[in-house]
Short mmCIF file of C-alpha atoms in Angstrom, two decimals:
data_model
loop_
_atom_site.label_atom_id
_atom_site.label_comp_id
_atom_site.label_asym_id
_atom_site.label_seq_id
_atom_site.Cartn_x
_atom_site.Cartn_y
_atom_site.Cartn_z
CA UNK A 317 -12.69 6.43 12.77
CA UNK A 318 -9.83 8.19 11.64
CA UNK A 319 -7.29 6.24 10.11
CA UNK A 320 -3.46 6.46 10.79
CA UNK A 321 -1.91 5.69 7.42
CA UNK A 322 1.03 7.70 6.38
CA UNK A 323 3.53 7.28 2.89
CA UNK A 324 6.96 6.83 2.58
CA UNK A 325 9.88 6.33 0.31
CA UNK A 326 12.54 4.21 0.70
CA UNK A 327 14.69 3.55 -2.61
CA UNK A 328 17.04 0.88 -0.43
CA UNK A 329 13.89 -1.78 -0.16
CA UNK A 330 14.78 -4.71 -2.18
CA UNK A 331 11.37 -6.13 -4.17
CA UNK A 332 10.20 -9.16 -3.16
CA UNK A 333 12.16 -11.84 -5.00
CA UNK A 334 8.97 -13.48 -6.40
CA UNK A 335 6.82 -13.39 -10.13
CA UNK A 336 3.37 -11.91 -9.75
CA UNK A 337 1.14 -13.06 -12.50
CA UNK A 338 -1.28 -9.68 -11.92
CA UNK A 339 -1.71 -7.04 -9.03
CA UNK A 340 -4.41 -9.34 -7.34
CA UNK A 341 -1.40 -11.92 -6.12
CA UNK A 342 0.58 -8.73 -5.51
CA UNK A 343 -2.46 -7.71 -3.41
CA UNK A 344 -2.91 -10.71 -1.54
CA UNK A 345 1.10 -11.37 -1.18
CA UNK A 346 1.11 -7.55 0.42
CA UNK A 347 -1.74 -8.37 2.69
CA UNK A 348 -0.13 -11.58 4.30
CA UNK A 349 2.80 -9.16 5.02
CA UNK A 350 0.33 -7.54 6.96
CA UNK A 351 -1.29 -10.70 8.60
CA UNK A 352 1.93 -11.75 9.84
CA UNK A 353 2.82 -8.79 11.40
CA UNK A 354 -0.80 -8.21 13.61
CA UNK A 355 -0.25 -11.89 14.20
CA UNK A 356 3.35 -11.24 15.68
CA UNK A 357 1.69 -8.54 17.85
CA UNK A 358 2.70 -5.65 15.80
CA UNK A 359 0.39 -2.18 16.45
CA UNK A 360 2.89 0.64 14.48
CA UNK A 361 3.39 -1.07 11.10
CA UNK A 362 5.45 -0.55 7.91
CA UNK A 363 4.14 -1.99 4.88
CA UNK A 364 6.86 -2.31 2.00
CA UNK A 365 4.31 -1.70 -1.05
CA UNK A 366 5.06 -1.78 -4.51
CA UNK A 367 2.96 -1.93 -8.11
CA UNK A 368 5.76 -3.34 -10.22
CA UNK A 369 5.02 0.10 -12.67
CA UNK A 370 7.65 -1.42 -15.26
CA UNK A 371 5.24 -4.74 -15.87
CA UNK A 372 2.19 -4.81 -17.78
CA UNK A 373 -0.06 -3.45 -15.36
CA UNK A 374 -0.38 -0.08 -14.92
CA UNK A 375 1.06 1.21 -11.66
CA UNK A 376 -2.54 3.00 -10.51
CA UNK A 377 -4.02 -0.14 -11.02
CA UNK A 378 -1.68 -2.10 -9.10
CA UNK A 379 -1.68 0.42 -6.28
CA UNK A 380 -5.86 0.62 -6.12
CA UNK A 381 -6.20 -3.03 -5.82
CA UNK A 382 -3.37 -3.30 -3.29
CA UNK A 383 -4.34 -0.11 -1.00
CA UNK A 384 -8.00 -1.64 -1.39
CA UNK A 385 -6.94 -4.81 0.14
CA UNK A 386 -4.79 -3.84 2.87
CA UNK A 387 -7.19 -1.01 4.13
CA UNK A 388 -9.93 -3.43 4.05
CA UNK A 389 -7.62 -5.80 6.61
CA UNK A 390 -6.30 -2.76 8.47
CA UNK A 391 -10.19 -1.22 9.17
CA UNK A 392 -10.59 -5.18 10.24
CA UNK A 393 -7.88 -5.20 12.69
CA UNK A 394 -8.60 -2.45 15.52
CA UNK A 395 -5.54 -3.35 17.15
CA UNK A 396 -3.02 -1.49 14.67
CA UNK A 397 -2.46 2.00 15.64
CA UNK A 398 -0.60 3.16 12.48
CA UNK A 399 0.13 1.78 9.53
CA UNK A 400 2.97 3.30 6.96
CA UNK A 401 3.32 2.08 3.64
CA UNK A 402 6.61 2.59 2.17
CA UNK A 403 6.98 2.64 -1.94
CA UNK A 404 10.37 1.70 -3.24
CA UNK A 405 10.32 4.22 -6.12
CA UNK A 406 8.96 7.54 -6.24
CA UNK A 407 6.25 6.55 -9.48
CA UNK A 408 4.81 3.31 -6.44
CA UNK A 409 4.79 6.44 -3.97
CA UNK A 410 2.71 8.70 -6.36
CA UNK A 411 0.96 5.84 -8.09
CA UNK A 412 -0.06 5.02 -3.61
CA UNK A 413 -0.78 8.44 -2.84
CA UNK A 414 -3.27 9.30 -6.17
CA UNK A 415 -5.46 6.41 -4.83
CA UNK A 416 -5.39 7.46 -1.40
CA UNK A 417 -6.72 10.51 -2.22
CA UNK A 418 -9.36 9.13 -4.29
CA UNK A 419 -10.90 7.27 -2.34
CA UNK A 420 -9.44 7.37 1.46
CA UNK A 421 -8.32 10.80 2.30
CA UNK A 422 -10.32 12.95 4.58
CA UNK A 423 -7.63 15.86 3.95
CA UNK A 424 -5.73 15.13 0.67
CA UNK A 425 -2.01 14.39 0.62
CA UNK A 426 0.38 17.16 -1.15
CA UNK A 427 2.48 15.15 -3.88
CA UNK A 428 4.26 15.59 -6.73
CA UNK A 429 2.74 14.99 -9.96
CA UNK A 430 6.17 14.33 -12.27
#
């Protein structure tokens, strides 16, 4: 299966107004996002993903155990078409993007590394 997952940036998303204690509840809070929206019918998704890279965690981290969580729930739902995930800041983008093309990417995304 070839999966339709594509990046963006988008520097106007506010963060969610909530205190994650580690990525894990960031994970799982990003992953109802996505519930909600299969459950409201929704086949072309945008997923507003972020790894809080200022915290303690580091921002690779954050984005490996997200992007691990929500692909696992996206290969689980046959019904969404495309998913986009769209980073606040250009390090969540990168930070996204490295762990895509770890372990995801059949072709590899082009990306800055700044």
């Amino acid at each position: 299966m070839k999966e339709n997952v594509q990046f963006s940036l988008d520097p106007s998303q506010p963060a969610p107004a909530l205190r994650f204690h580690g990525p894990e509840e960031l994970a799982r809070w990003t992953v109802e996002r996505l519930d909600a929206a299969v459950q409201a019918g929704q086949t072309e998704i945008t997923l507003p993903c972020w790894t809080f890279a200022g915290s303690d965690w580091k921002a690779t981290g954050a984005a490996y155990q997200i992007l691990k969580a929500v692909m696992d729930r996206y290969r689980a739902a046959p019904q969404i078409r495309s998913l986009t995930l769209c980073c606040a800041t250009p390090e969540d983008l990168r930070a996204f993007q490295f762990q895509w093309n770890m372990w995801y990417a059949e072709e590899k995304l082009e990306f800055e590394h700044a």
